[in-house]
Coordinates of C-alpha atoms in Angstrom, one line a residue:
X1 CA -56.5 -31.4 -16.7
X2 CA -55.0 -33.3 -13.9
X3 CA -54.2 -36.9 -13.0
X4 CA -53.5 -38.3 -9.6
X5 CA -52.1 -42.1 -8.1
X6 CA -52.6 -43.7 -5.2
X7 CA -50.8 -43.2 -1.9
X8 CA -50.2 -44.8 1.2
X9 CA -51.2 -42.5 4.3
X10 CA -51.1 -39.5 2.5
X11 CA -51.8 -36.4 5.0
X12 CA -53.6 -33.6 3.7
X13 CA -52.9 -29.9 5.0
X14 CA -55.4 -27.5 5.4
X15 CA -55.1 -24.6 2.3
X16 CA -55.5 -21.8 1.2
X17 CA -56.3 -20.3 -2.2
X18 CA -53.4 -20.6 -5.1
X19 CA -50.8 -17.5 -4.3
X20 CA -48.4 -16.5 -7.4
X21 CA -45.0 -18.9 -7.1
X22 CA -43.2 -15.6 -5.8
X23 CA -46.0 -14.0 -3.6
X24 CA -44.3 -12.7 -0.2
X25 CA -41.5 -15.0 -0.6
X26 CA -39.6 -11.8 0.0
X27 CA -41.6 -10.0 3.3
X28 CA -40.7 -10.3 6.6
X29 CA -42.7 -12.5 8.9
X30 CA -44.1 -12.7 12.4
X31 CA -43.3 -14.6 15.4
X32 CA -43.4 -18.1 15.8
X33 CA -43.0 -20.7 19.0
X34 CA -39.1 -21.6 19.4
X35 CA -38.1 -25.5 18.2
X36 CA -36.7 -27.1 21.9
X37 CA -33.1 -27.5 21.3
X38 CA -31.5 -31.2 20.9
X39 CA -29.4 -32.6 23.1
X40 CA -26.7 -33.6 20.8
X41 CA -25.8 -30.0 20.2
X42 CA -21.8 -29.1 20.2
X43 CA -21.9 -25.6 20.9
X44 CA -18.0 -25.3 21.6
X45 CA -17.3 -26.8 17.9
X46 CA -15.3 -24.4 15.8
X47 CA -14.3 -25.4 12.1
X48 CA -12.8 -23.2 8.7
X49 CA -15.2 -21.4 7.1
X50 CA -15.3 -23.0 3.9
X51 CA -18.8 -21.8 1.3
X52 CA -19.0 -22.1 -2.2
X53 CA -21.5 -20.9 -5.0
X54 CA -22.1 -20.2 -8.3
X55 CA -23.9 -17.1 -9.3
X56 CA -26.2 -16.8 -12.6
X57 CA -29.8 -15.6 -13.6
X58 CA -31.4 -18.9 -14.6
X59 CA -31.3 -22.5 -13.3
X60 CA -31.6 -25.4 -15.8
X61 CA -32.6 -27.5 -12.7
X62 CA -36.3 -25.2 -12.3
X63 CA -35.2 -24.5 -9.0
X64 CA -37.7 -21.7 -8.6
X65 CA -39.7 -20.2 -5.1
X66 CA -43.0 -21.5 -5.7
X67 CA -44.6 -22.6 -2.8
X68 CA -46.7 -26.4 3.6
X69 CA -48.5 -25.5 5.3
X70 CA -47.1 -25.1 8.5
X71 CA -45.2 -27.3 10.8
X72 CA -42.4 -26.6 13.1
X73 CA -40.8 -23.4 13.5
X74 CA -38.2 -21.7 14.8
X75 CA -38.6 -18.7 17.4
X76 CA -38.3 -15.4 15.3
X77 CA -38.3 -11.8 16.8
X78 CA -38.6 -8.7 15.1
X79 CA -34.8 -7.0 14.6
X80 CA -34.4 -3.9 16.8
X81 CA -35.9 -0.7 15.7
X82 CA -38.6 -2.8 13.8
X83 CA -42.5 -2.6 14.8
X84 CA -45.0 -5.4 14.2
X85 CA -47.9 -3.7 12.7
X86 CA -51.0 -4.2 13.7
X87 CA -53.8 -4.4 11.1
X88 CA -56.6 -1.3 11.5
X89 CA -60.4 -1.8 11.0
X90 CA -60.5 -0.3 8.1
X91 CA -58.0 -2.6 6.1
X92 CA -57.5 -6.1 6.2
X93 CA -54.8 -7.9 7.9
X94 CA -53.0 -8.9 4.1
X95 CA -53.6 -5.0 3.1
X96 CA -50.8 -3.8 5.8
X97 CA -47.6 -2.5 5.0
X98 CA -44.7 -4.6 5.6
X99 CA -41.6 -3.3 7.4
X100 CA -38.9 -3.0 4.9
X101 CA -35.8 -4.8 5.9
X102 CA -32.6 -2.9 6.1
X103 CA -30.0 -4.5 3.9
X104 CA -26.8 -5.2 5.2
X105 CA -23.7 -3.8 3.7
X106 CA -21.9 -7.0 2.7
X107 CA -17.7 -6.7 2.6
X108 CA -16.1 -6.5 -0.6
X109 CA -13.8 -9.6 1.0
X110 CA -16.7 -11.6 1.2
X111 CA -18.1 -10.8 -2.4
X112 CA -14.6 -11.8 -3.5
X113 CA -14.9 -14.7 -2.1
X114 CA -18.2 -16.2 -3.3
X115 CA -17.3 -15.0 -6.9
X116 CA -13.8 -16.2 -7.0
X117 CA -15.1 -19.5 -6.2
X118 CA -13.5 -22.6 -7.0
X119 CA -14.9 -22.9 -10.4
X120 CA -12.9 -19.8 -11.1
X121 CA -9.9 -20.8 -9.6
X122 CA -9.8 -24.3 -11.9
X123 CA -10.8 -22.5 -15.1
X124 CA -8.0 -19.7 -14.2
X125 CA -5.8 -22.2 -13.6
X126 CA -6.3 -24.6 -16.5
X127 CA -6.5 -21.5 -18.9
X128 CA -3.2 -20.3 -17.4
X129 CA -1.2 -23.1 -17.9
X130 CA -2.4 -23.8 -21.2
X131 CA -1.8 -20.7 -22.0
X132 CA 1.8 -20.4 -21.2
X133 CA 2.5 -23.6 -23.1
X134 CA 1.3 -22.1 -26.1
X135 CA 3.7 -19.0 -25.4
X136 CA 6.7 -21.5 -24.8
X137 CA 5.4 -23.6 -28.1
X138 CA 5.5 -20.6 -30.3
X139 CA 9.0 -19.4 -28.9
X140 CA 10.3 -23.1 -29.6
X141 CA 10.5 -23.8 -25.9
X142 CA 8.1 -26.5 -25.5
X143 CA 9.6 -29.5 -27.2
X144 CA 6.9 -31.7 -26.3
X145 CA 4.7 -29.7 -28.2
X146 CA 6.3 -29.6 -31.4
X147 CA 5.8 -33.6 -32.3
X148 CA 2.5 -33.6 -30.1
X149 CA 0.7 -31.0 -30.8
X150 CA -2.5 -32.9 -31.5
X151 CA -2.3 -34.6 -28.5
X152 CA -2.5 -31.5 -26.4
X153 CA -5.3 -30.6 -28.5
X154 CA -7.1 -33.7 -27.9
X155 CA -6.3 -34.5 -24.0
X156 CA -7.8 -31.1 -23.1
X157 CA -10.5 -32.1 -24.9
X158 CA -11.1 -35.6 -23.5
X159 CA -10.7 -33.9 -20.2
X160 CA -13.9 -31.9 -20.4
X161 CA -15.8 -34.4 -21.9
X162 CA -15.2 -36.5 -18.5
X163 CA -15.8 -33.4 -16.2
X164 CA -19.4 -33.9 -17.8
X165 CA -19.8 -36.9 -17.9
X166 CA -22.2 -39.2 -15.8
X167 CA -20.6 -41.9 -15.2
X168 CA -17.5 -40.5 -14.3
X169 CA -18.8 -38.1 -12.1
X170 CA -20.5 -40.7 -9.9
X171 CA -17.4 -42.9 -9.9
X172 CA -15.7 -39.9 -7.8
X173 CA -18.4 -39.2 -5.5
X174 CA -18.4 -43.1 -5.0
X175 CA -14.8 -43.0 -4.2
X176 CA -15.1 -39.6 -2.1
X177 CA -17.9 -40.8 0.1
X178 CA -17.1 -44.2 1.0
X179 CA -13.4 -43.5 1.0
X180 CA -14.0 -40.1 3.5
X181 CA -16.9 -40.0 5.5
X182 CA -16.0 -42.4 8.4
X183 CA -12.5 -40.5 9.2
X184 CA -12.1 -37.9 7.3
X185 CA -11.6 -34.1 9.0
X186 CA -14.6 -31.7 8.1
X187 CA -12.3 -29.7 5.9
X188 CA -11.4 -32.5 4.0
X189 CA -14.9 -33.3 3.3
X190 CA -15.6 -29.6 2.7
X191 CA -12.7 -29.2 0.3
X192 CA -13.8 -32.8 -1.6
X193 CA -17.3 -31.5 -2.1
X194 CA -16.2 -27.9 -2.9
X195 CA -14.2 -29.5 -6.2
X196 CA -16.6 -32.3 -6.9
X197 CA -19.5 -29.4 -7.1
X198 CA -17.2 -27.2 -9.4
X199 CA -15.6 -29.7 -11.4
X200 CA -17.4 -27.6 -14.2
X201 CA -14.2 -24.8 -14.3
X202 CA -12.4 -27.4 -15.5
X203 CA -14.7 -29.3 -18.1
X204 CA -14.6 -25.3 -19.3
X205 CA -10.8 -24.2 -18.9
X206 CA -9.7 -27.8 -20.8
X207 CA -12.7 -26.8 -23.5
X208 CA -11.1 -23.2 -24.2
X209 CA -8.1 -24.7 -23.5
X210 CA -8.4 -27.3 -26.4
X211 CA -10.0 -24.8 -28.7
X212 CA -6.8 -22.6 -28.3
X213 CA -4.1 -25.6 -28.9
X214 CA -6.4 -26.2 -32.2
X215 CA -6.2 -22.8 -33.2
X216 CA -2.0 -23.2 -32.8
X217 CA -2.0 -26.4 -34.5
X218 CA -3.9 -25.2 -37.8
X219 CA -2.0 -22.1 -38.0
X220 CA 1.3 -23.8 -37.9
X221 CA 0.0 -26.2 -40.2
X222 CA -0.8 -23.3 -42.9
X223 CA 2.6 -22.3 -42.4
X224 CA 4.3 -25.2 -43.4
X225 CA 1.4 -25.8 -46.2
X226 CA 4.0 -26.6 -48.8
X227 CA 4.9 -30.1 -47.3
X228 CA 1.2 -31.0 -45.9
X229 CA -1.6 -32.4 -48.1
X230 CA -4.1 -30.1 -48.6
X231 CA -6.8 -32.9 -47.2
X232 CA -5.1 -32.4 -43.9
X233 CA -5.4 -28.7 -44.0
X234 CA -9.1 -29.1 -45.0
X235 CA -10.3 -31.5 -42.3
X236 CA -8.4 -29.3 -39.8
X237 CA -9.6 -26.3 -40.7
X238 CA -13.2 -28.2 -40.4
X239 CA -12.5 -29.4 -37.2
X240 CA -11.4 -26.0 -35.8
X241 CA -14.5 -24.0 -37.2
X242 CA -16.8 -26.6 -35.9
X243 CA -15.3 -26.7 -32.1
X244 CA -15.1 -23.3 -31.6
X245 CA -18.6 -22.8 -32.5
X246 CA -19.5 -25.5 -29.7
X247 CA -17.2 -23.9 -27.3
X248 CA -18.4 -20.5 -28.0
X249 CA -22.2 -21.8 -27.9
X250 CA -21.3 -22.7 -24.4
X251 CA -20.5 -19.5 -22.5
X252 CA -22.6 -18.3 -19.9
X253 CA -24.8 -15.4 -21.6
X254 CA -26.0 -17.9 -24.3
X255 CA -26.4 -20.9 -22.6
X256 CA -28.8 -18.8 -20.0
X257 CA -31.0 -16.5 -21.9
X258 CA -30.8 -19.2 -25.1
X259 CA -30.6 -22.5 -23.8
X260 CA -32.3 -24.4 -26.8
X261 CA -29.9 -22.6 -29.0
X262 CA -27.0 -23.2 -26.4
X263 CA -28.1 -27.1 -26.6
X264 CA -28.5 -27.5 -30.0
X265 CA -25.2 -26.0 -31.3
X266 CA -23.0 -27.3 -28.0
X267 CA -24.2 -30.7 -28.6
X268 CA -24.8 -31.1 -32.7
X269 CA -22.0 -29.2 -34.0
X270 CA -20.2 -31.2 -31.1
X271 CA -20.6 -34.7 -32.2
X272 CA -19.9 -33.7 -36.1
X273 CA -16.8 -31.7 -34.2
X274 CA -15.7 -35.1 -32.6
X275 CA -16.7 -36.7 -36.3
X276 CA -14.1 -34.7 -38.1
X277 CA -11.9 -34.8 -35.5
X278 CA -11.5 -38.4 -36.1
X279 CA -10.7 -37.7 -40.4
X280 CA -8.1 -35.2 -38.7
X281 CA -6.5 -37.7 -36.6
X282 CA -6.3 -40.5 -39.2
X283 CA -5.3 -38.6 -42.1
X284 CA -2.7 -36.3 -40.1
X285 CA -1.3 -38.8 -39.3
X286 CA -1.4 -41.4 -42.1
X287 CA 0.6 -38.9 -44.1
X288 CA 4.2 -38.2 -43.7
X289 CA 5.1 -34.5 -44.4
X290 CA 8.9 -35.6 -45.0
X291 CA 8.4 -38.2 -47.5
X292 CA 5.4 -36.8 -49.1
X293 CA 3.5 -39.8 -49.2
X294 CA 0.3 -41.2 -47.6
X295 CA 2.0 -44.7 -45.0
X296 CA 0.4 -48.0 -45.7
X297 CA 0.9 -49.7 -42.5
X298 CA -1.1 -49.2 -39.7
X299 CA 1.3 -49.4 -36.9
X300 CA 2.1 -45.8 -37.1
X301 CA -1.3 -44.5 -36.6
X302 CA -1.8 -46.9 -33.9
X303 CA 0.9 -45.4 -31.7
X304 CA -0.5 -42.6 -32.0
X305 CA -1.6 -40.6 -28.6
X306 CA -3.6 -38.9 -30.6
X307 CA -5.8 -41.9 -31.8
X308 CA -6.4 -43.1 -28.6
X309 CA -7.5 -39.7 -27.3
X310 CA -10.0 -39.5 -30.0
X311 CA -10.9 -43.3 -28.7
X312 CA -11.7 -42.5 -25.4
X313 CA -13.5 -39.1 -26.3
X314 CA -15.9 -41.1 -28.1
X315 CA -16.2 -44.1 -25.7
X316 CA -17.6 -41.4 -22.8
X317 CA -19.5 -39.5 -25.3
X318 CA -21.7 -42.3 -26.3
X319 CA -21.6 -43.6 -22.5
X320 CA -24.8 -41.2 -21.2
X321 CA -26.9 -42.1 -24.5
X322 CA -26.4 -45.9 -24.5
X323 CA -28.6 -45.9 -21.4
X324 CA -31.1 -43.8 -23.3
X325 CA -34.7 -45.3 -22.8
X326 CA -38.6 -44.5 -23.6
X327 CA -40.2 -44.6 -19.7
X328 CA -43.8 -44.5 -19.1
X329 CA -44.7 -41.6 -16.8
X330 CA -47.8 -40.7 -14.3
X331 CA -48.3 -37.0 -14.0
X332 CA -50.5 -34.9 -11.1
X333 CA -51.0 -31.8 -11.3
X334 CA -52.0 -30.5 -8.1
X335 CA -51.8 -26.8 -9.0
X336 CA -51.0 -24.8 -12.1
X337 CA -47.4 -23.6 -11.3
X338 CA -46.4 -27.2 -11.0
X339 CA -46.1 -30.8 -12.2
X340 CA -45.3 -34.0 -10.1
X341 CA -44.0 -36.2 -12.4
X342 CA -43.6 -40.0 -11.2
X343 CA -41.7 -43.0 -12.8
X344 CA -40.5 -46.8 -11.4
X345 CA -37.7 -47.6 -9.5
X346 CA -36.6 -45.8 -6.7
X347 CA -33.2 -43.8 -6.2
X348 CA -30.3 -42.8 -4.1
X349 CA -30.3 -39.3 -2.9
X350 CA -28.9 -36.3 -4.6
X351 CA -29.3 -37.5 -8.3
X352 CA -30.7 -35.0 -10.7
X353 CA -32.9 -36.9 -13.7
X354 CA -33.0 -35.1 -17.8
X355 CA -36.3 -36.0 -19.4
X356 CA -37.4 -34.9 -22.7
X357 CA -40.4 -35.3 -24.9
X358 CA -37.9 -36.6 -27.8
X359 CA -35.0 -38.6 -28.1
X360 CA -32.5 -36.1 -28.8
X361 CA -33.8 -32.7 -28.1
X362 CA -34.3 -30.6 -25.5
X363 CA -33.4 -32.2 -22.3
X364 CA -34.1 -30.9 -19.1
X365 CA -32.7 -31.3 -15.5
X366 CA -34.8 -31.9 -12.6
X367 CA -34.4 -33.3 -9.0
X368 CA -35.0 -36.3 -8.2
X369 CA -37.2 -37.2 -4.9
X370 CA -37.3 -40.9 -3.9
X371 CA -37.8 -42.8 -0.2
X372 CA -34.8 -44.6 -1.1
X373 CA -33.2 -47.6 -3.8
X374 CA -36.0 -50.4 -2.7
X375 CA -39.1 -47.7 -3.5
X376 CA -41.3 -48.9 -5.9
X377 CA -41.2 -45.0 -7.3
X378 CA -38.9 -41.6 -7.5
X379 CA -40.6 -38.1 -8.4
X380 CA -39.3 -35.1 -10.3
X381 CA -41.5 -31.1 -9.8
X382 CA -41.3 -29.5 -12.6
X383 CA -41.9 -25.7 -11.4
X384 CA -43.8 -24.3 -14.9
X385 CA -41.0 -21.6 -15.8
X386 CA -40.9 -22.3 -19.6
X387 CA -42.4 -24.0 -22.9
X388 CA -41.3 -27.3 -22.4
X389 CA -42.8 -27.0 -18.4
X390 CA -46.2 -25.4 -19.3
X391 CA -46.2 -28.2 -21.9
X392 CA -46.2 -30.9 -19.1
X393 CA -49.5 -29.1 -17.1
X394 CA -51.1 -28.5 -20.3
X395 CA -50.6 -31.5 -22.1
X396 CA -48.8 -34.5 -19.7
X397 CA -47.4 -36.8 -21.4
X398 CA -47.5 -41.0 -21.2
X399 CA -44.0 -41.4 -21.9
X400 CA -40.9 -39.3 -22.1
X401 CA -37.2 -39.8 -22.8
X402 CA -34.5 -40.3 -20.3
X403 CA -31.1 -41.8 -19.4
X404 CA -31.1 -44.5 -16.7
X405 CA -27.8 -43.4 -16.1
X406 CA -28.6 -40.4 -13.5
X407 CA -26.4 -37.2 -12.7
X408 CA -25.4 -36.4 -9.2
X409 CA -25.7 -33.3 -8.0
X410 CA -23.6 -31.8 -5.1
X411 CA -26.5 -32.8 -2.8
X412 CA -25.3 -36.4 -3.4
X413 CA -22.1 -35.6 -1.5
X414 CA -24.5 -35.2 1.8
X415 CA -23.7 -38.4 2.6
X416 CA -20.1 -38.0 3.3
X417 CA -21.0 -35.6 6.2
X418 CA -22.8 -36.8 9.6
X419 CA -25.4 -34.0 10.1
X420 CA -26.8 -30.9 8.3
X421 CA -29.0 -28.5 7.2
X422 CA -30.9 -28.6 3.5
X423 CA -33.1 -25.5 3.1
X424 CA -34.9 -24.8 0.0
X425 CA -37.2 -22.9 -1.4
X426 CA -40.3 -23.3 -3.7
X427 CA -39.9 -26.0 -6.6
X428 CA -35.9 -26.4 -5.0
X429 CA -37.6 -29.2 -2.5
X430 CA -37.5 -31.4 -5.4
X431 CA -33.6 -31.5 -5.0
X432 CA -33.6 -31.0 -1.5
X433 CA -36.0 -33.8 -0.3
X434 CA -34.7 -36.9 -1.1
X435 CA -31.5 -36.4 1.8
X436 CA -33.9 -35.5 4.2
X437 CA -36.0 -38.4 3.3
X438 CA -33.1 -40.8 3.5
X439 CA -31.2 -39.5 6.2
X440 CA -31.9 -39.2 9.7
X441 CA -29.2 -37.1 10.5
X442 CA -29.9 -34.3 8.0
X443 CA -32.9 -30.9 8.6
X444 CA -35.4 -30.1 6.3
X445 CA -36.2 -26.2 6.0
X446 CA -38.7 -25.4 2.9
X447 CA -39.9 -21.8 2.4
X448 CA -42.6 -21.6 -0.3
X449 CA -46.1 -19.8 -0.4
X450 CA -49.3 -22.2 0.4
X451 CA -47.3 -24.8 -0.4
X452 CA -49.7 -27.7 0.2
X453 CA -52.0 -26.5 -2.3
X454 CA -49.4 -25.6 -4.8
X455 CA -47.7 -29.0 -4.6
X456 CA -50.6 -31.3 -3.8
X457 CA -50.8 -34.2 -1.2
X458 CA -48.2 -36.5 -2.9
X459 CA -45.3 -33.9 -1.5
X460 CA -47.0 -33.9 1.7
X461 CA -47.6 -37.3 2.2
X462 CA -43.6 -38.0 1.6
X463 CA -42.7 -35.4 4.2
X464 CA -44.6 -36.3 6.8
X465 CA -44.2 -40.0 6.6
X466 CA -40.5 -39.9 6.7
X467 CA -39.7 -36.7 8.3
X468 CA -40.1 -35.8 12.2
X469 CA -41.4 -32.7 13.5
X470 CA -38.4 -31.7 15.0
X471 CA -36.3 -32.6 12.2
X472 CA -37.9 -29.6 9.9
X473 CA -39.4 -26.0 9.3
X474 CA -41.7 -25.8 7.0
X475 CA -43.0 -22.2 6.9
X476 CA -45.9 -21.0 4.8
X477 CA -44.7 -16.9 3.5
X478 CA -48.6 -16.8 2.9
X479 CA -50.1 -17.9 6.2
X480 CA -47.1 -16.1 8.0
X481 CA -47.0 -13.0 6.2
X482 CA -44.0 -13.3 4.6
X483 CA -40.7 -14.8 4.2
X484 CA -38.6 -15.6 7.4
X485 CA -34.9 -13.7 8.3
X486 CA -33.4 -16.9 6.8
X487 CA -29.9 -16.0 8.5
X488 CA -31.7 -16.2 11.9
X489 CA -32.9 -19.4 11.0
X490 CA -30.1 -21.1 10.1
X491 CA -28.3 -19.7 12.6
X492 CA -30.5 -21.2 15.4
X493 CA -30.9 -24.7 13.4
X494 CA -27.2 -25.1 13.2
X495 CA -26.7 -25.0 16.9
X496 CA -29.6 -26.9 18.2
X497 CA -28.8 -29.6 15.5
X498 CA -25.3 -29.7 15.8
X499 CA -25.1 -29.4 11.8
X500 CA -21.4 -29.2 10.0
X501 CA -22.6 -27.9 6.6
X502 CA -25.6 -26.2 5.0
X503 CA -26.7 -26.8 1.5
X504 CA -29.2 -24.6 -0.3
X505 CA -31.5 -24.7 -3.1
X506 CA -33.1 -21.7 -4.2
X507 CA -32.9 -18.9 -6.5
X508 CA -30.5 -16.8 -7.3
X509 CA -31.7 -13.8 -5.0
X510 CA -32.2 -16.3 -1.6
X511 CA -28.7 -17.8 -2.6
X512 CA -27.0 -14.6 -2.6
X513 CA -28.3 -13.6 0.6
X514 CA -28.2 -16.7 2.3
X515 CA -24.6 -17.5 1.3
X516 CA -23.4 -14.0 2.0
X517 CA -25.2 -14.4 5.3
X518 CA -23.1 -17.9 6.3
X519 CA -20.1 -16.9 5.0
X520 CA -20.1 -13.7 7.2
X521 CA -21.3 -15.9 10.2
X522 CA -18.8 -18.9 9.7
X523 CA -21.5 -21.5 8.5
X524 CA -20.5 -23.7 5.9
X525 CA -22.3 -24.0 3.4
X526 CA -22.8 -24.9 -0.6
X527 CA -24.5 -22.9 -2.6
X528 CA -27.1 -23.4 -5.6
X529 CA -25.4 -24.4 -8.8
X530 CA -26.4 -23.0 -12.2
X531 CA -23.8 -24.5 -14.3
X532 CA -25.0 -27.6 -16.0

């Protein structure tokens, strides 16, 4: 069951047979003509190391390792002590062992430092300080605290709502790349990009954060029960009960290996969380514990921080599903590992696009591939990896849910640098292609098995019209035996390119080793991110 559009100058690779997503992805590979280096290249250019990634099982973006055929590549030579084999008459070429490829010991500094990352350091730091104000608050050294305890509550809170929300998120990298990339040092850029991608540890540290200060703020208001109206004490204790379970629905293990259940709770018990939130504020502070009596002008709850906390929380809540819409979609399915899914209007690079088959339910993120804002059209690949994938090969749909409002992903802050490298691997091109596509100044590697006949001629037509030969590798694991030494690669790219930072797309293995790779060779270089 398959459906296909129209394209202009579509080029067609010659394929082979479908390979499994993963097939190879992992071998070594065999040697290859070297790209000519570029003239442009700065080979005396030294810079801070400066890498950053987030490690996890599972990627709500699909960014898996299925599968170009091939194009330009770089020269790669068997390490020392290895030996090419040669296939024997009695087996076939594909039946020979593979060299296994040593691993290299990695140094317990550089492990550190890719999982002390900066989305640690801002939910250590958050976390810390919040935590130290509840010590002083409970030893009667926070004064603030005492007449404002619900506004501590509530700011926290507001904070991680706008470390997640869309619009806000592309009002910084507005202000970061138009205010940055003409003068800006590379470690400015690279310290801008590193906090814009891991805003996250602080939409997390203000959530627990906010969760604690509740916690403190019900349990002082049992104490002091006998002068507080007991409908105060019940919304509280409402309130508190339903935020924790949304901020416990959130961590890691659950949000990974049971997303629905993580989306469900973090979002539904959220919004009736934010619901009786608002009861909390109005009657907490409608009612004046000294007097014992409920006030009957307005003026003090209007002065309230607290109020206008609960104000904004709900202004950039409803934000993202204002610009909720029905959008007709056209779906190919040029193998059965993967669905092209196209829809009007073109896009700016780096946005990642949530579609769902309801309004509500089960959203999705996806990359976003599009020739730039004037295109008539912008594409999502959806790798099949789960139910709500396999659903879209086995039964596409005409329509699906989305919000015109679009997230950016770090890929969005690409622009702020003047060249790089984006390497991806398998279904990761969909969040990889568009910079490529847009950019001159930015190379294109993609390693995926048979990747022409996994991803059809849509994929290959967009390359090839907007991408030079020497501006990307594209290398087949199937036709070449197996995957690349991506370190060797990169290595050589940077140089003849004359790139300043690396970002990668790919799953969590490639992403470990590639980071751990440019980290120990002084590439920068941004890692896959996971937390969505």
């Amino acid at each position: 069951m398959s459906s296909a559009w129209p394209h202009e100058k579509t080029t067609t690779l010659d394929g082979q047979d479908f390979d499994d997503a993963e097939k190879g992805l992992y071998d070594n590979s065999r040697n290859l003509p070297m790209l000519p280096p570029l003239a442009h290249v700065d080979r005396d250019r030294k810079t801070a190391i400066h890498i950053e990634t987030v490690l996890s099982p599972t990627s709500p973006i699909h960014e898996g390792i299925t599968p170009f055929s091939s194009v330009p590549v770089l020269a790669l030579e068997w390490p020392t002590g290895w030996q090419s084999p040669s296939p024997t008459p009695e087996k076939d070429a594909r039946e020979v062992k593979k060299p296994v490829r040593p691993k290299k010991k990695i140094s317990r500094w550089i492990l550190f430092q890719l999982w002390f990352n900066t989305y640690r350091k801002f939910f250590t730091f958050v976390t810390s300080l919040n935590l130290a104000g509840i010590i002083m608050a409970s030893l009667g050294r926070f004064p603030y605290a005492e007449d404002h305890l619900g506004a501590l509550v509530l700011g926290n809170l507001l904070c991680a709502i706008l470390m997640r929300n869309e619009l806000f998120l592309r009002f910084l990298y507005i202000i970061a790349i138009y205010g940055l990339r003409s003068w800006a040092p590379i470690s400015l850029k690279l310290a801008v990009t590193s906090v814009l991608q891991h805003v996250g540890g602080i939409h997390s540290g203000c959530a627990l954060s906010g969760a604690g200060w509740l916690v403190f703020k019900i349990v002082d208001i049992i104490r002091h029960r006998a002068v507080q109206h007991g409908a105060v004490i019940v919304t509280g204790i409402i309130t508190n009960v339903l935020v924790i379970i949304s901020v416990l629905s959130a961590f890691p293990w659950v949000r990974n290996y049971h997303h629905n259940m993580f989306e469900r709770h973090h979002r539904f018990i959220g919004w009736l969380g934010l619901a009786t939130t608002w009861g909390f504020v109005i009657l907490g502070n409608s009612y004046d514990i000294k007097l014992g009596e409920w006030r009957s002008d307005a003026n003090s709850l209007l002065s309230a921080q607290e109020l206008w906390f609960a104000v904004f929380m709900t202004i950039f809540v409803l934000i993202p599903w204002i610009t909720l819409r029905e959008v007709p979609v056209e779906v190919e399915i040029p193998s059965p590992k993967v669905a092209i899914l196209r829809f009007n209007r073109g896009m700016q690079q780096g946005l990642l696009g949530r579609i769902s088959r309801t309004s509500i339910m089960e959203y999705h993120a996806f990359g976003i591939i599009s020739e730039g804002r004037k295109s008539p059209y912008h594409y999502m690949i959806c790798g099949v990896q789960g139910d709500f994938t396999k659903a879209l090969v086995a039964d596409p749909p005409k329509t699906v849910w989305t919000r015109e409002l679009k997230f950016a992903g770090v890929g969005h802050a690409s622009a702020m640098f003047k060249r790089g490298i984006r390497i991806c691997t398998g279904t990761g091109i969909g969040a990889a292609l568009s910079t490529c596509i847009q950019s001159p100044n930015w190379f294109l590697i993609w390693i995926g098995s048979d990747q022409e006949k996994t991803f059809g001629p849509t994929i290959a037509g967009l390359i090839h019209k907007h991408i030079e030969p020497e501006r990307m590798i594209l290398w087949d694991s199937k036709k070449r035996g197996g995957r690349p030494d991506t370190m060797k690669l990169l290595k050589e790219t940077w140089a003849s390119f004359g790139a300043e930072v690396i970002f990668i797309t790919s799953n969590m293995q490639g992403n470990d080793e590639m980071m751990q790779g440019c980290l120990a060779a002084g590439l920068h270089a941004f890692g896959t991110l996971w937390d969505f």
